[in-house]
Coordinates of C-alpha atoms in Angstrom, one line a residue:
Chain A
M1244 CA 37.1 -15.2 12.1
E1245 CA 38.8 -18.5 11.6
I1246 CA 39.0 -20.4 8.4
T1247 CA 38.1 -24.1 9.0
E1248 CA 39.3 -27.2 7.3
K1249 CA 35.8 -27.6 5.9
D1250 CA 36.1 -24.2 4.2
V1251 CA 39.2 -25.3 2.3
A1252 CA 38.3 -29.0 1.6
H1253 CA 36.0 -28.4 -1.3
T1254 CA 37.8 -25.6 -3.0
T1255 CA 39.9 -25.9 -6.2
S1256 CA 42.7 -24.1 -4.4
K1257 CA 46.0 -25.8 -4.3
L1258 CA 46.3 -24.7 -0.7
R1259 CA 46.1 -27.2 2.0
F1260 CA 44.4 -26.4 5.3
D1261 CA 47.7 -27.1 7.1
D1262 CA 49.2 -24.1 5.2
I1263 CA 46.6 -21.8 6.7
K1264 CA 46.7 -23.4 10.1
K1265 CA 50.5 -23.0 10.4
G1266 CA 50.4 -19.5 9.2
K1267 CA 52.4 -20.2 6.1
V1268 CA 49.9 -18.1 4.1
L1269 CA 47.9 -15.1 5.2
S1270 CA 44.3 -15.9 5.5
V1271 CA 41.5 -13.4 5.9
K1272 CA 37.9 -14.4 6.4
W1273 CA 35.2 -11.7 6.5
E1274 CA 31.5 -12.4 7.0
P1275 CA 29.6 -9.4 5.7
K1276 CA 26.8 -8.2 7.9
L1277 CA 24.0 -7.6 5.5
N1278 CA 20.8 -6.8 7.3
Y1279 CA 17.8 -5.5 5.6
A1280 CA 14.3 -4.6 6.7
W1281 CA 12.4 -4.5 3.4
D1282 CA 9.2 -2.6 3.3
N1283 CA 6.8 -4.9 1.5
G1284 CA 4.3 -2.3 0.3
P1285 CA 0.5 -2.7 0.0
A1286 CA 0.5 -5.6 -2.4
L1287 CA 3.0 -8.0 -1.0
G1288 CA 2.1 -6.8 2.5
R1289 CA -1.5 -7.9 2.1
Y1290 CA -0.5 -11.1 0.4
L1291 CA 1.6 -12.1 3.4
A1292 CA -1.1 -11.0 5.9
E1293 CA -3.6 -13.2 4.1
L1294 CA -1.3 -16.1 4.2
K1295 CA -1.3 -15.7 8.0
N1296 CA -5.1 -16.0 7.7
G1297 CA -4.7 -19.2 5.7
R1298 CA -5.9 -17.6 2.5
I1299 CA -4.2 -16.8 -0.8
I1300 CA -5.1 -13.4 -2.3
A1301 CA -4.5 -12.1 -5.8
K1302 CA -5.1 -8.9 -7.6
K1303 CA -6.8 -8.3 -11.0
C1304 CA -5.9 -6.0 -13.8
D1305 CA -9.1 -4.5 -15.2
K1306 CA -7.5 -4.0 -18.6
C1307 CA -5.9 -7.4 -19.5
H1308 CA -8.2 -9.2 -17.0
R1309 CA -5.3 -11.2 -15.6
T1310 CA -5.7 -12.4 -12.0
M1311 CA -2.2 -12.0 -10.8
L1312 CA -0.3 -13.8 -8.1
P1313 CA 1.7 -12.7 -6.3
P1314 CA -0.5 -9.6 -6.2
R1315 CA 0.9 -6.3 -7.3
M1316 CA -0.3 -2.6 -7.3
F1317 CA 0.3 -2.1 -11.0
C1318 CA 0.0 -4.3 -14.1
E1319 CA 3.5 -4.4 -15.5
L1320 CA 2.2 -5.2 -19.0
C1321 CA -0.7 -2.7 -19.2
W1322 CA 1.1 0.0 -17.2
R1323 CA -1.9 0.9 -15.1
P1324 CA -2.9 0.4 -11.4
T1325 CA -4.5 -3.0 -10.7
G1326 CA -8.1 -3.2 -9.5
R1327 CA -9.9 -5.7 -7.3
W1328 CA -8.4 -8.0 -4.7
V1329 CA -9.7 -11.5 -5.2
Y1330 CA -9.2 -14.6 -3.0
V1331 CA -8.1 -17.6 -5.0
R1332 CA -8.0 -21.2 -3.9
D1333 CA -5.2 -23.0 -2.2
T1334 CA -5.2 -25.7 -4.8
G1335 CA -3.5 -25.8 -8.2
I1336 CA -1.5 -27.8 -10.7
V1337 CA 2.2 -28.5 -11.1
N1338 CA 3.6 -26.5 -14.0
T1339 CA 7.2 -27.8 -13.6
W1340 CA 9.2 -29.4 -10.8
V1341 CA 12.5 -30.9 -10.0
V1342 CA 13.9 -33.8 -8.0
S1343 CA 16.9 -32.3 -6.3
Y1344 CA 19.7 -34.3 -4.7
V1345 CA 21.3 -31.1 -3.4
D1346 CA 20.2 -28.5 -0.9
W1347 CA 20.1 -24.7 -1.6
K1348 CA 23.8 -24.4 -0.7
A1349 CA 24.6 -27.1 -3.3
G1350 CA 25.3 -29.5 -0.4
R1351 CA 24.7 -33.1 -1.2
L1352 CA 21.6 -34.6 0.5
N1353 CA 22.1 -38.1 2.0
I1354 CA 19.7 -39.7 -0.4
E1355 CA 21.2 -43.2 0.1
G1356 CA 20.8 -42.7 3.9
G1357 CA 17.1 -42.2 3.4
V1358 CA 16.8 -38.4 3.0
R1359 CA 13.9 -37.5 0.7
P1360 CA 15.1 -35.5 -2.4
F1361 CA 14.1 -31.9 -2.3
T1362 CA 11.1 -31.2 -4.7
P1363 CA 10.5 -27.6 -5.5
A1364 CA 7.8 -26.8 -8.0
I1365 CA 6.0 -24.0 -9.8
I1366 CA 2.3 -24.4 -8.9
E1367 CA -0.3 -22.7 -11.0
I1368 CA -2.9 -21.7 -8.5
D1369 CA -6.6 -22.3 -9.2
G1370 CA -8.4 -19.0 -9.9
T1371 CA -5.4 -17.1 -11.2
S1372 CA -4.6 -16.5 -14.8
K1373 CA -2.6 -19.1 -16.8
G1374 CA 1.1 -19.1 -15.8
M1375 CA 0.5 -17.4 -12.4
G1376 CA 1.1 -19.0 -9.1
I1377 CA 3.5 -19.9 -6.3
L1378 CA 7.0 -21.3 -6.2
H1379 CA 6.8 -23.8 -3.3
L1380 CA 7.7 -27.3 -2.3
L1381 CA 5.9 -30.6 -2.9
D1382 CA 5.7 -33.3 -0.2
E1383 CA 3.6 -36.3 0.9
V1384 CA 4.3 -37.7 -2.6
D1385 CA 6.9 -40.1 -4.0
P1386 CA 9.3 -37.7 -5.8
W1387 CA 9.4 -40.0 -8.8
K1388 CA 5.6 -40.0 -9.1
I1389 CA 5.2 -36.2 -9.5
S1390 CA 3.7 -35.4 -12.9
R1391 CA 3.1 -32.3 -14.9
G1392 CA -0.5 -31.1 -14.4
M1393 CA -0.8 -33.0 -11.1
K1394 CA -3.4 -31.5 -8.8
V1395 CA -2.0 -30.3 -5.5
K1396 CA -3.3 -28.5 -2.4
A1397 CA -1.6 -26.4 0.2
V1398 CA -0.7 -27.9 3.6
W1399 CA -0.8 -25.0 6.1
K1400 CA 1.0 -24.6 9.3
P1401 CA -1.2 -24.5 12.4
V1402 CA -2.7 -21.1 12.9
K1403 CA -0.6 -20.3 16.0
E1404 CA 2.6 -21.0 14.1
R1405 CA 1.8 -18.7 11.1
I1406 CA 3.7 -15.4 10.9
G1407 CA 2.7 -13.9 7.6
A1408 CA 5.3 -15.6 5.4
I1409 CA 5.4 -17.8 2.4
T1410 CA 6.4 -20.6 4.8
D1411 CA 3.0 -20.4 6.4
I1412 CA 2.3 -22.9 3.8
K1413 CA 4.4 -25.9 4.7
Y1414 CA 4.2 -27.5 1.2
F1415 CA 1.7 -28.7 -1.4
K1416 CA 0.5 -32.3 -1.5
P1417 CA -1.3 -34.2 -4.2
V1418 CA -5.1 -34.3 -4.2
K1419 CA -7.6 -36.3 -6.3
Chain B
M5 CA 26.9 17.0 -36.5
T6 CA 26.3 15.2 -33.2
K7 CA 22.7 14.7 -32.3
R8 CA 21.3 16.9 -29.6
V9 CA 19.5 15.1 -26.7
A10 CA 17.2 16.7 -24.2
I11 CA 15.5 15.8 -20.9
V12 CA 11.8 15.9 -21.7
G13 CA 10.3 14.2 -18.6
I14 CA 11.1 14.1 -14.9
G15 CA 9.3 12.2 -12.1
T16 CA 10.0 11.7 -8.5
T17 CA 8.4 10.6 -5.2
G18 CA 10.2 13.2 -3.2
F19 CA 12.6 12.2 -0.5
R20 CA 11.9 11.2 3.1
A21 CA 13.9 9.5 5.9
T22 CA 11.5 6.5 5.7
T23 CA 8.9 5.2 3.3
P24 CA 7.3 2.4 5.3
D25 CA 4.1 2.4 3.2
V26 CA 5.7 1.3 -0.1
S27 CA 8.2 -1.1 -1.5
Y28 CA 10.9 -0.2 -4.0
R29 CA 8.4 -1.3 -6.7
E30 CA 5.8 1.3 -5.8
L31 CA 8.4 4.0 -5.3
T32 CA 9.8 3.6 -8.8
Y33 CA 6.3 3.1 -10.3
E34 CA 5.2 6.5 -8.9
A35 CA 8.3 8.3 -10.2
A36 CA 8.1 6.5 -13.6
T37 CA 4.4 7.3 -14.0
K38 CA 5.0 11.0 -13.3
A39 CA 8.0 11.1 -15.7
Y40 CA 6.0 9.5 -18.5
V41 CA 3.0 11.8 -18.0
D42 CA 5.4 14.8 -17.8
A43 CA 6.9 13.7 -21.1
G44 CA 3.6 12.8 -22.7
I45 CA 4.6 9.3 -23.5
E46 CA 3.8 5.7 -22.5
P47 CA 6.4 3.0 -21.7
K48 CA 5.7 1.4 -25.1
D49 CA 7.2 4.6 -26.7
V50 CA 10.5 4.1 -25.0
D51 CA 13.3 2.5 -27.0
S52 CA 15.7 1.6 -24.1
F53 CA 16.0 1.8 -20.4
V54 CA 18.8 2.2 -17.9
S55 CA 18.3 1.5 -14.2
T56 CA 20.7 2.3 -11.4
A57 CA 21.3 -0.2 -8.6
E58 CA 24.0 -1.6 -6.4
D59 CA 23.4 -5.2 -5.2
F60 CA 24.5 -4.8 -1.6
F61 CA 22.3 -1.7 -1.2
E62 CA 19.2 -3.4 -2.7
G63 CA 19.9 -6.7 -0.8
Y64 CA 19.5 -8.8 -3.9
S65 CA 22.4 -10.3 -5.9
I66 CA 21.9 -9.4 -9.5
A67 CA 19.5 -6.6 -8.5
D68 CA 19.3 -5.7 -12.2
E69 CA 16.7 -8.4 -12.7
Y70 CA 14.2 -6.6 -10.5
S71 CA 14.2 -3.4 -12.5
P72 CA 11.9 -3.9 -15.5
D73 CA 8.3 -4.3 -14.0
Q74 CA 7.9 -1.0 -12.2
L75 CA 9.5 0.9 -15.2
G76 CA 7.2 -0.6 -17.8
A77 CA 10.3 -2.2 -19.3
V78 CA 9.3 -5.8 -19.3
L79 CA 10.5 -7.4 -22.6
K80 CA 12.3 -4.2 -23.6
P81 CA 16.0 -3.4 -23.8
I82 CA 17.2 -2.6 -20.3
Y83 CA 20.4 -2.9 -18.3
T84 CA 21.6 -1.6 -14.9
V85 CA 24.5 0.6 -14.1
P86 CA 25.9 -0.1 -10.6
G87 CA 27.2 3.5 -10.2
D88 CA 25.9 7.0 -9.8
F89 CA 22.6 8.0 -11.6
I90 CA 24.6 10.4 -13.7
Q91 CA 26.6 7.5 -15.1
S92 CA 23.3 5.9 -16.0
L93 CA 22.3 9.2 -17.6
A94 CA 25.5 9.1 -19.7
S95 CA 24.6 5.6 -20.8
A96 CA 21.1 6.5 -21.8
Y97 CA 22.4 9.6 -23.6
M98 CA 24.9 7.5 -25.6
M99 CA 22.1 5.1 -26.6
I100 CA 20.4 7.9 -28.4
L101 CA 23.6 9.2 -29.9
S102 CA 24.4 5.7 -31.2
G103 CA 21.0 5.4 -32.9
I104 CA 19.5 2.6 -30.7
G105 CA 16.4 4.8 -30.5
D106 CA 15.0 8.2 -30.0
I107 CA 13.7 7.9 -26.5
S108 CA 15.5 6.4 -23.5
V109 CA 14.7 6.4 -19.8
V110 CA 16.9 6.5 -16.7
Q111 CA 15.8 5.3 -13.3
G112 CA 17.4 5.5 -9.8
L113 CA 16.1 4.5 -6.4
S114 CA 17.1 4.7 -2.7
K115 CA 15.6 2.6 0.0
A116 CA 18.4 3.5 2.4
S117 CA 16.0 3.1 5.4
N118 CA 15.8 -0.6 4.6
M119 CA 19.6 -1.1 5.1
L120 CA 20.1 -1.9 8.7
S121 CA 23.8 -2.5 8.5
L122 CA 24.8 0.5 6.3
S123 CA 28.1 1.0 8.1
E124 CA 29.2 -2.6 7.7
M125 CA 28.1 -2.6 4.0
T126 CA 30.3 0.5 3.4
T127 CA 33.2 -1.1 5.2
F128 CA 32.8 -4.1 3.0
A129 CA 33.7 -1.8 0.1
M130 CA 37.3 -1.5 1.4
D131 CA 40.1 -3.8 0.5
P132 CA 39.8 -7.1 2.4
I133 CA 43.6 -7.7 2.7
Y134 CA 45.2 -4.4 3.7
N135 CA 42.3 -2.1 4.8
R136 CA 39.5 -4.0 6.3
P137 CA 41.5 -5.9 9.0
L138 CA 42.1 -2.5 10.6
K139 CA 38.3 -2.1 11.0
E140 CA 38.1 1.6 9.9
S141 CA 34.7 3.2 10.0
P142 CA 33.6 4.7 6.6
H143 CA 33.3 8.0 8.4
A144 CA 37.0 7.7 9.3
V145 CA 37.8 7.8 5.6
A146 CA 35.6 10.9 5.2
G147 CA 37.2 12.5 8.3
M148 CA 40.7 12.0 6.9
E149 CA 39.7 13.5 3.6
M150 CA 38.2 16.4 5.4
A151 CA 41.3 17.0 7.4
R152 CA 43.6 16.9 4.3
F153 CA 41.3 19.1 2.3
M154 CA 41.1 21.7 5.1
H155 CA 44.9 21.7 5.3
E156 CA 45.4 22.2 1.6
S157 CA 42.6 24.6 0.9
G158 CA 42.7 26.6 4.1
A159 CA 38.9 25.9 4.6
T160 CA 37.8 26.0 8.2
R161 CA 35.3 24.0 10.2
E162 CA 33.2 27.1 10.4
Q163 CA 33.1 27.4 6.6
C164 CA 32.1 23.7 6.4
A165 CA 29.4 24.4 9.0
K166 CA 28.1 27.2 6.9
V167 CA 27.5 24.7 4.1
V168 CA 25.3 22.7 6.4
V169 CA 23.4 25.7 7.7
K170 CA 22.8 26.9 4.1
N171 CA 21.7 23.6 2.6
K172 CA 19.4 22.6 5.4
R173 CA 17.9 26.1 5.3
N174 CA 17.3 25.8 1.5
A175 CA 15.7 22.4 2.1
L176 CA 13.0 24.1 4.2
D177 CA 11.6 25.7 1.1
N178 CA 11.8 22.6 -1.0
P179 CA 8.7 20.3 -0.6
L180 CA 10.7 17.4 -2.0
A181 CA 13.3 17.6 0.8
G182 CA 13.1 15.6 3.9
H183 CA 15.8 17.0 6.2
G184 CA 15.3 20.8 6.2
V185 CA 16.0 22.5 9.5
L186 CA 16.9 26.0 10.7
I187 CA 20.2 25.9 12.7
D188 CA 23.2 28.1 13.1
S189 CA 26.9 27.2 12.7
D190 CA 27.4 26.7 16.4
Y191 CA 24.9 23.9 16.4
V192 CA 26.9 22.2 13.7
L193 CA 30.3 22.8 15.3
N194 CA 29.0 21.5 18.7
S195 CA 27.3 18.4 17.4
E196 CA 28.6 15.0 18.3
V197 CA 32.1 14.3 17.0
I198 CA 32.2 11.3 14.7
S199 CA 35.7 11.4 13.2
F200 CA 37.2 14.7 14.0
P201 CA 37.0 17.1 12.2
L202 CA 33.8 15.5 11.0
T203 CA 30.8 15.9 13.3
Q204 CA 27.4 14.4 13.1
M205 CA 25.8 17.5 11.4
D206 CA 28.5 17.5 8.7
I207 CA 27.1 14.1 7.5
S208 CA 24.0 13.8 5.3
P209 CA 21.3 11.8 6.9
H210 CA 19.9 9.1 4.5
S211 CA 16.7 9.3 2.6
D212 CA 14.4 7.1 0.5
G213 CA 13.0 8.1 -2.9
A214 CA 13.0 7.5 -6.6
V215 CA 13.7 9.5 -9.7
V216 CA 12.9 8.7 -13.4
V217 CA 14.1 10.9 -16.3
V218 CA 13.1 10.7 -19.9
L219 CA 15.5 11.6 -22.7
A220 CA 14.7 12.3 -26.3
E221 CA 16.6 13.1 -29.5
E222 CA 16.2 16.7 -30.7
K223 CA 13.4 16.2 -33.2
T224 CA 11.3 14.1 -30.8
A225 CA 12.2 16.3 -27.9
K226 CA 10.8 19.4 -29.6
T227 CA 7.5 17.6 -30.4
L228 CA 7.2 16.2 -26.9
S229 CA 8.2 19.2 -24.8
D230 CA 7.9 23.0 -24.9
K231 CA 10.6 23.2 -22.2
P232 CA 13.3 20.6 -23.3
I233 CA 16.4 20.8 -21.1
W234 CA 19.4 20.0 -23.2
I235 CA 22.3 17.8 -22.2
R236 CA 25.2 19.9 -23.3
G237 CA 28.0 18.0 -21.7
I238 CA 28.5 14.9 -19.6
G239 CA 31.5 13.3 -18.0
W240 CA 32.6 10.7 -15.5
C241 CA 35.8 9.6 -14.0
S242 CA 37.3 7.2 -11.3
D243 CA 40.5 7.8 -9.4
T244 CA 42.4 4.8 -8.1
P245 CA 40.6 2.9 -5.3
G246 CA 43.7 2.8 -3.2
L247 CA 43.2 4.7 0.0
E248 CA 47.0 4.9 0.3
T249 CA 47.7 6.4 -3.1
R250 CA 44.8 8.6 -4.0
N251 CA 44.8 12.3 -3.9
W252 CA 43.1 13.1 -0.6
G253 CA 43.0 16.9 -1.0
E254 CA 41.6 17.7 -4.4
A255 CA 38.9 15.3 -5.6
I256 CA 40.6 14.7 -8.9
Y257 CA 37.7 12.4 -10.0
A258 CA 35.4 15.4 -9.9
Q259 CA 37.9 17.6 -11.7
M260 CA 38.3 15.2 -14.6
A261 CA 34.6 14.4 -14.9
A262 CA 33.9 18.1 -15.0
E263 CA 36.6 18.9 -17.5
M264 CA 35.2 16.1 -19.8
S265 CA 31.7 17.7 -19.6
Y266 CA 33.0 21.2 -20.1
K267 CA 34.9 20.2 -23.2
M268 CA 31.8 18.6 -24.6
A269 CA 29.7 21.7 -23.8
G270 CA 32.3 24.1 -25.0
I271 CA 32.7 25.7 -21.6
R272 CA 36.0 27.4 -20.8
H273 CA 35.1 29.5 -17.8
P274 CA 32.7 27.5 -15.7
R275 CA 32.1 30.2 -13.1
S276 CA 30.8 32.7 -15.7
E277 CA 29.3 30.3 -18.2
I278 CA 27.3 28.2 -15.7
D279 CA 24.7 29.9 -13.5
F280 CA 24.3 27.5 -10.6
A281 CA 25.2 24.0 -9.5
E282 CA 23.6 21.1 -7.6
I283 CA 26.7 19.2 -6.4
N284 CA 27.5 16.4 -4.1
D285 CA 27.6 17.6 -0.5
E286 CA 27.2 14.2 1.2
F287 CA 29.6 15.6 3.8
S288 CA 29.8 19.3 4.3
Y289 CA 33.4 19.7 3.2
K290 CA 32.6 17.9 -0.1
E291 CA 30.7 20.9 -1.4
L292 CA 33.7 23.1 -1.0
Q293 CA 36.1 20.5 -2.3
H294 CA 34.0 19.8 -5.3
L295 CA 33.5 23.5 -6.1
E296 CA 37.3 23.9 -6.3
A297 CA 37.9 20.7 -8.1
M298 CA 35.4 21.7 -10.8
R299 CA 37.0 25.1 -11.2
I300 CA 33.8 26.9 -10.1
C301 CA 36.0 28.3 -7.4
R302 CA 39.7 28.9 -7.5
K303 CA 41.8 27.0 -5.0
K304 CA 41.2 28.2 -1.4
E305 CA 38.2 30.3 -2.6
A306 CA 35.3 28.0 -1.8
G307 CA 35.4 28.5 1.9
P308 CA 35.5 32.3 1.9
L309 CA 32.9 32.4 -0.9
T310 CA 30.6 30.3 1.2
E311 CA 31.3 32.3 4.3
T312 CA 30.3 35.6 2.7
G313 CA 27.0 34.1 1.3
G314 CA 28.2 33.8 -2.4
T315 CA 26.7 30.3 -2.7
E316 CA 23.3 31.2 -1.2
I317 CA 20.2 31.3 -3.4
T318 CA 20.7 35.1 -3.5
G319 CA 24.5 34.8 -3.9
E320 CA 26.6 35.3 -7.0
F321 CA 26.8 31.5 -7.7
P322 CA 24.0 29.5 -6.0
V323 CA 25.1 26.0 -4.9
N324 CA 22.6 23.4 -3.9
P325 CA 19.5 25.6 -3.9
S326 CA 17.5 22.4 -3.4
G327 CA 19.1 21.7 -0.1
G328 CA 21.6 19.2 -1.4
C329 CA 22.3 15.9 0.2
L330 CA 22.5 17.6 3.6
G331 CA 19.0 18.9 3.3
V332 CA 17.4 16.4 1.1
G333 CA 19.2 13.3 2.3
N334 CA 21.9 10.9 1.2
L335 CA 20.4 8.8 -1.6
Y336 CA 23.4 6.7 -2.4
E337 CA 23.3 5.6 -6.1
L338 CA 20.4 8.1 -6.6
N339 CA 22.4 11.2 -5.4
G340 CA 23.3 12.3 -8.9
G341 CA 19.7 11.7 -10.0
H342 CA 18.4 14.1 -7.4
K343 CA 20.9 16.7 -8.6
V344 CA 19.8 16.3 -12.2
L345 CA 16.1 16.5 -11.2
E346 CA 16.7 19.8 -9.3
V347 CA 18.7 21.4 -12.1
V348 CA 15.9 20.5 -14.5
R349 CA 13.3 22.0 -12.1
Q350 CA 15.3 25.2 -11.9
L351 CA 15.9 25.5 -15.6
R352 CA 12.2 24.9 -16.3
G353 CA 11.2 27.5 -13.7
E354 CA 9.5 24.9 -11.5
A355 CA 11.6 25.3 -8.4
G356 CA 9.0 27.1 -6.4
K357 CA 10.2 29.2 -3.5
N358 CA 13.8 28.3 -4.3
Q359 CA 13.5 29.4 -7.9
L360 CA 16.6 31.2 -9.3
K361 CA 16.2 34.1 -11.7
D362 CA 17.7 34.5 -15.2
I363 CA 19.4 31.1 -15.5
T364 CA 20.2 29.2 -18.6
T365 CA 22.8 26.7 -17.6
G366 CA 23.2 24.5 -14.5
L367 CA 25.6 21.8 -13.4
A368 CA 24.7 18.5 -11.7
Q369 CA 27.3 16.4 -10.1
G370 CA 27.3 13.0 -8.4
W371 CA 29.9 11.2 -6.3
R372 CA 29.5 7.6 -5.2
G373 CA 30.4 8.3 -1.6
V374 CA 33.0 6.8 0.7
P375 CA 35.2 5.0 0.1
T376 CA 34.9 5.6 -3.6
A377 CA 36.7 8.2 -5.8
T378 CA 34.1 8.1 -8.7
G379 CA 32.2 11.1 -9.9
A380 CA 30.1 12.2 -12.8
V381 CA 29.0 15.6 -14.1
A382 CA 26.2 16.8 -16.4
I383 CA 25.8 20.3 -17.9
L384 CA 22.2 21.1 -18.7
S385 CA 20.7 24.2 -20.5
N386 CA 17.2 25.4 -21.2

């Protein structure tokens, strides 16, 4: 695999790309092949299946009475199996959020060129216990007008495009 | 006087080639629940936890962070050892010796079925500058070691095949094992060549599963359990990673780890002072190589002893009565955990059809697999 000029450009190495290109230094590039097929198990499995149906499902602990999202087969605090499955709403409030000028690879977004900053948020979903919810994205809102406690609602992908993944929800948008 | 520490609880899911019905969370939860019930404790009684995970195997970077929930270890002292389970066991043992608490817990897990690019992941463990560009298969490393070991020890392919036949036969009577079959030596010798002299049947197929073990300081152990299994010695060791410079014939890492554990346990003559062993047999020849490295056999003796049935369940020194990695499955970081589990089941008299008679001391050994030269040994007594 070739090392490109771009690979070298942003490193702190004193190497110049030319050194590599002309073979003045040995270069090795190895892209690991890391493929996994994780078994989701009954809790996460049903959570994802319900997202495909356009619904959010949680699971309750009968001891501490928390309604937990994402759902799990056991309560990690009470150390006992969880009980009932319960559907919760696809609305909630913003717990915390960020206005990000970089993407997930720390690459700079062209904000000056009109690209909207990336606005990930922790959303406490209505019907779950305090502090439980979904990490997702906010959109259809001015990034600088997002506020703590703001009410939001899921914007779902069209039924045909859903695959049983967290991205079946496109993003959350503000509601009155 | 040094404190004494015992294993007072064990729990496992058993081991199968695939576990599509559960995630790693439910796997560990099942093993942990069983271990806590076995020990008569709840997670709140535990002072510290050690989990075992290797990021590339789990598919998470900093896989450590995903350990607490399914162990009941949320907001408790916990850390992860990226090594063999027996290295985690050593860590949990030391926590009790150092006075951090009276009860500690060790966890290990394999979800090998979820790793779709296992061979590439193992190749990724080799040196990127002077090994990887040659694109060796991990099995080539094992094949080269097998060839060198056979040359030095005089062990034959037939004797290695006998290890496979024995262990896969033992696994048939172990309900926890997932790869038991009845075959003869010819079947092994004629199986597909992978890296000659290594054939397909010389290689352990992988398995999924989880093991959780509860340790307690002597006073607590005696109140919790009427069958405490004492940790008498423990050792671990790593040879140089250099494939070019390591000792290919003798598994020095296993020798040094064993000697460390023998010294702690006051064992001078392992063959007569230990009754049986669960040792790493990830590849058939490793059982023979490890037996000689750990002085259970003299040099050049492991092959003939195996050939004449000396390591069978009915033999003079039973080796891998559980079925070993060949019969139970390769569990990666959990390999040593399975060995510890089976030694404890034997010493408690809970090994069912494979139960050995009149035993007091067993040896459990782990190896981190190719291309590593790291091993760990625990000496356990009832």
